[in-house]
PDB file of C-alpha atoms in Angstrom:
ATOM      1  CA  UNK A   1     -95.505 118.024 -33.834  1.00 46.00           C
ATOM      2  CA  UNK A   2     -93.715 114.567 -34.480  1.00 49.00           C
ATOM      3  CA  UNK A   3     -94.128 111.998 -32.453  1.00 46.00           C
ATOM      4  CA  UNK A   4     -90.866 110.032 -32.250  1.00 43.00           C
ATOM      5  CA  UNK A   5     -90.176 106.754 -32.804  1.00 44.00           C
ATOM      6  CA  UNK A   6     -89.579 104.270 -30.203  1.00 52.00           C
ATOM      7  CA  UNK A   7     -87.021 101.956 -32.087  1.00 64.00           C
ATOM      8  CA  UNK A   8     -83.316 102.355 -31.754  1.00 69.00           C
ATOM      9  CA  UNK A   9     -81.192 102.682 -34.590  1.00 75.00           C
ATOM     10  CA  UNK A  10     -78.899  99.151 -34.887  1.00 75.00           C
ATOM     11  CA  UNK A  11     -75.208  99.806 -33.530  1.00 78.00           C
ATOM     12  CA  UNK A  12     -72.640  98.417 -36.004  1.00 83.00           C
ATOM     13  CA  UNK A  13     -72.167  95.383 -35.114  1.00 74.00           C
ATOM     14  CA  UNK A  14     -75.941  94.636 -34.504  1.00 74.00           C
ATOM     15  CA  UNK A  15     -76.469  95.525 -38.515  1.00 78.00           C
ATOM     16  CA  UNK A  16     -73.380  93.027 -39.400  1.00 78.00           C
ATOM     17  CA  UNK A  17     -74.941  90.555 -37.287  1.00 72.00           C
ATOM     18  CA  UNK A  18     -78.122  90.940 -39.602  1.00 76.00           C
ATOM     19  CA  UNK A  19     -76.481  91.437 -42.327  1.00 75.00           C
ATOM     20  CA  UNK A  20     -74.701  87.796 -42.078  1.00 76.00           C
ATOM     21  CA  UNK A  21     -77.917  86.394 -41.473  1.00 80.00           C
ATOM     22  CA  UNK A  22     -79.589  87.727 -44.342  1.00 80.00           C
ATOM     23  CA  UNK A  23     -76.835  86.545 -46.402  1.00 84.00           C
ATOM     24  CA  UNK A  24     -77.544  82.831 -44.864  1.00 84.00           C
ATOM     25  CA  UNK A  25     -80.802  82.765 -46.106  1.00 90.00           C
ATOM     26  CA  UNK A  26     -84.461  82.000 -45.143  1.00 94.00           C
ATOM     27  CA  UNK A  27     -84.190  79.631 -42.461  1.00 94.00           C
ATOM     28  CA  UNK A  28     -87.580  78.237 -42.613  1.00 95.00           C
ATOM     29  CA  UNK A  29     -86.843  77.798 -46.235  1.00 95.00           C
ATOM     30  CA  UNK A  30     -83.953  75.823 -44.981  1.00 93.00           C
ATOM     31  CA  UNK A  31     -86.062  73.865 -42.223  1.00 93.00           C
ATOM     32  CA  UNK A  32     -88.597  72.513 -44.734  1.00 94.00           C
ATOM     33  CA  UNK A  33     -85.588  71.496 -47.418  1.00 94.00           C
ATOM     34  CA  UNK A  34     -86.174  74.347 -50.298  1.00 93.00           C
ATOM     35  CA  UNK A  35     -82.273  75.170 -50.213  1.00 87.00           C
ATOM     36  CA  UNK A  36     -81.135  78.606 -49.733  1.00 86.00           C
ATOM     37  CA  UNK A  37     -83.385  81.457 -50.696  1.00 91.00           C
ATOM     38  CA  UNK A  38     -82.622  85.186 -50.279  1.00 92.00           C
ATOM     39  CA  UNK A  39     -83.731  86.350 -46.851  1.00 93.00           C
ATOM     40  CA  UNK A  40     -84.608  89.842 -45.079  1.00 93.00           C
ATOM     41  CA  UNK A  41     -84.662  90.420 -41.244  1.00 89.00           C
ATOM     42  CA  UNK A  42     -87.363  89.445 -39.192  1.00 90.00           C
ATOM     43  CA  UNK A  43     -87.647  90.733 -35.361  1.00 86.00           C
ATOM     44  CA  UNK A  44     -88.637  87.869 -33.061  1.00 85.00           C
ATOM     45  CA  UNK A  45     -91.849  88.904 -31.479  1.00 72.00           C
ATOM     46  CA  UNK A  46     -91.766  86.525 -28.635  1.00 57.00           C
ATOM     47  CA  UNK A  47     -92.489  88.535 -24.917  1.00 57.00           C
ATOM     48  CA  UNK A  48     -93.384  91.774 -26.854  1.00 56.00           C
ATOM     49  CA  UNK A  49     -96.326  93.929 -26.447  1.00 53.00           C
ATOM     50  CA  UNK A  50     -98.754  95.163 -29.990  1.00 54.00           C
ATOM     51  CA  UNK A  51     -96.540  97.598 -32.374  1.00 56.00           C
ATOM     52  CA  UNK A  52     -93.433  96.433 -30.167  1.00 53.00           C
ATOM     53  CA  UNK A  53     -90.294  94.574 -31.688  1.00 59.00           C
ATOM     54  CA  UNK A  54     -87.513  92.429 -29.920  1.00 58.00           C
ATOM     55  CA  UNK A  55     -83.930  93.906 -29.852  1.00 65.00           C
ATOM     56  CA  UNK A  56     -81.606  93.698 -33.636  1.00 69.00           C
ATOM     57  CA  UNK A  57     -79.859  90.408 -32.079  1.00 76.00           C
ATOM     58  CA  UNK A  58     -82.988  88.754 -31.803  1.00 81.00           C
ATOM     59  CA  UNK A  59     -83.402  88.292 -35.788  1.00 88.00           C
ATOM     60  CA  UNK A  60     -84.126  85.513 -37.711  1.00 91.00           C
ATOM     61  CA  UNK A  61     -83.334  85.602 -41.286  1.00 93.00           C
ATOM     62  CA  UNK A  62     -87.125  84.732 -44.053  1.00 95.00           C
ATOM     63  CA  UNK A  63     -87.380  85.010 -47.460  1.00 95.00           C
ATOM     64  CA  UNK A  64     -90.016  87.970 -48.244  1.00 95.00           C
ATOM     65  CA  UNK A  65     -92.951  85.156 -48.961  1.00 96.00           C
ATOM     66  CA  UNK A  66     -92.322  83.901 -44.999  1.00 96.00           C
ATOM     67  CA  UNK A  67     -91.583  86.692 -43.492  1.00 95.00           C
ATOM     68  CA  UNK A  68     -94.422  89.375 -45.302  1.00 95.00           C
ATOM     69  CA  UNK A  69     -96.060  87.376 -47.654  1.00 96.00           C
ATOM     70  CA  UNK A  70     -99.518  85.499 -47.745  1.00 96.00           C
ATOM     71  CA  UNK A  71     -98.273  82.499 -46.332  1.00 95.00           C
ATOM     72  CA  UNK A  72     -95.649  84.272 -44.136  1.00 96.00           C
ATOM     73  CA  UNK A  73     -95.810  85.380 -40.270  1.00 93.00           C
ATOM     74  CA  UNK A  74     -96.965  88.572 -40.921  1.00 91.00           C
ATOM     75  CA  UNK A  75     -99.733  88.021 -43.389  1.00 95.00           C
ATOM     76  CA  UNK A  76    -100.697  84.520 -41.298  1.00 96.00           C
ATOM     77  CA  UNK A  77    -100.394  85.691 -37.686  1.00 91.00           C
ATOM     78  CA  UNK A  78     -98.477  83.804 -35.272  1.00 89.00           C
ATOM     79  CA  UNK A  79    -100.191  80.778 -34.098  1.00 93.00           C
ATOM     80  CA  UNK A  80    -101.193  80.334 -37.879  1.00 97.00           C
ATOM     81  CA  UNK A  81     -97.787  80.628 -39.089  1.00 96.00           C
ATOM     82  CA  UNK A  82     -97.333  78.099 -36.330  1.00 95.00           C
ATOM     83  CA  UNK A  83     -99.803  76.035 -36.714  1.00 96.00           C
ATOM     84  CA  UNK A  84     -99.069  75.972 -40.789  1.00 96.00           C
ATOM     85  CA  UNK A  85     -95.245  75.016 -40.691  1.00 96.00           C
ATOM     86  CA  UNK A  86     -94.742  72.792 -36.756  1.00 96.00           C
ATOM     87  CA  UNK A  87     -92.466  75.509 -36.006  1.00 96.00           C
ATOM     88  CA  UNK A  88     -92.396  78.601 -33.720  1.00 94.00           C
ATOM     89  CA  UNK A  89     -89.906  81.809 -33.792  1.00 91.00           C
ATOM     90  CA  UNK A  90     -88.231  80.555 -31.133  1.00 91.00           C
ATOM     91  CA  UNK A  91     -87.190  77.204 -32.538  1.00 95.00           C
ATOM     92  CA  UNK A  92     -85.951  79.025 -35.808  1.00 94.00           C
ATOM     93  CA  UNK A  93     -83.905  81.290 -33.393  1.00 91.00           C
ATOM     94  CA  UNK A  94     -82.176  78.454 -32.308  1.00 93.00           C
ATOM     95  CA  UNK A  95     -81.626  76.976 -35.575  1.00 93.00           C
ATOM     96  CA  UNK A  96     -80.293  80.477 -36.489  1.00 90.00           C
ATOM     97  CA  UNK A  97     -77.957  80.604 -33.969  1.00 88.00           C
ATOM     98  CA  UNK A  98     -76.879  77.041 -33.781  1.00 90.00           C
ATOM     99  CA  UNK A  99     -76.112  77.785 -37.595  1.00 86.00           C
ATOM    100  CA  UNK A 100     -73.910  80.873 -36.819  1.00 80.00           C
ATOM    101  CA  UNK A 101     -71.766  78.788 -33.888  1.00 75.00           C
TER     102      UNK A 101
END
């Protein structure tokens, strides 16, 4: 038997609203003045349990080495990634969205 998954499939316009912010590029990359590097979608994690993600709008757009790599918020944790750039996911949300205004 298959356990099913608990994450929704993106509507339309939820995947064009990730698509344009993977097209902005890395945000972080942005904050800390490397210029625009390719991005992929990470899920703000903010209020959300173990193994749980936000909803697709709440997205911020990080170049593979900040959003899986070493250095990045996966492979560093949260306060670490935190801690490591004076930033949380909540103030690059609002530089991601201030962007898209």
């Amino acid at each position: 038997m298959r356990k099913r998954s608990n994450k929704r499939a993106a509507t339309k316009s939820e995947r064009q609203h990730m698509s344009a912010q993977s097209e902005a590029g890395c945000i972080l990359c942005r904050f800390l003045g490397h210029g625009n590097t390719p991005a992929e979608i990470h899920h703000i994690r903010h209020g959300m349990g173990v193994g749980q993600r936000n909803n697709h709008l709440m997205t911020i757009p990080l170049c593979p080495e900040h959003h899986r790599g070493a250095t990045g918020y996966h492979g560093l944790g949260r306060r670490a990634f935190e801690r490591m750039y004076g930033v949380t996911e909540l103030e690059l949300l609002g530089m991601t969205q201030k962007e898209a205004a």
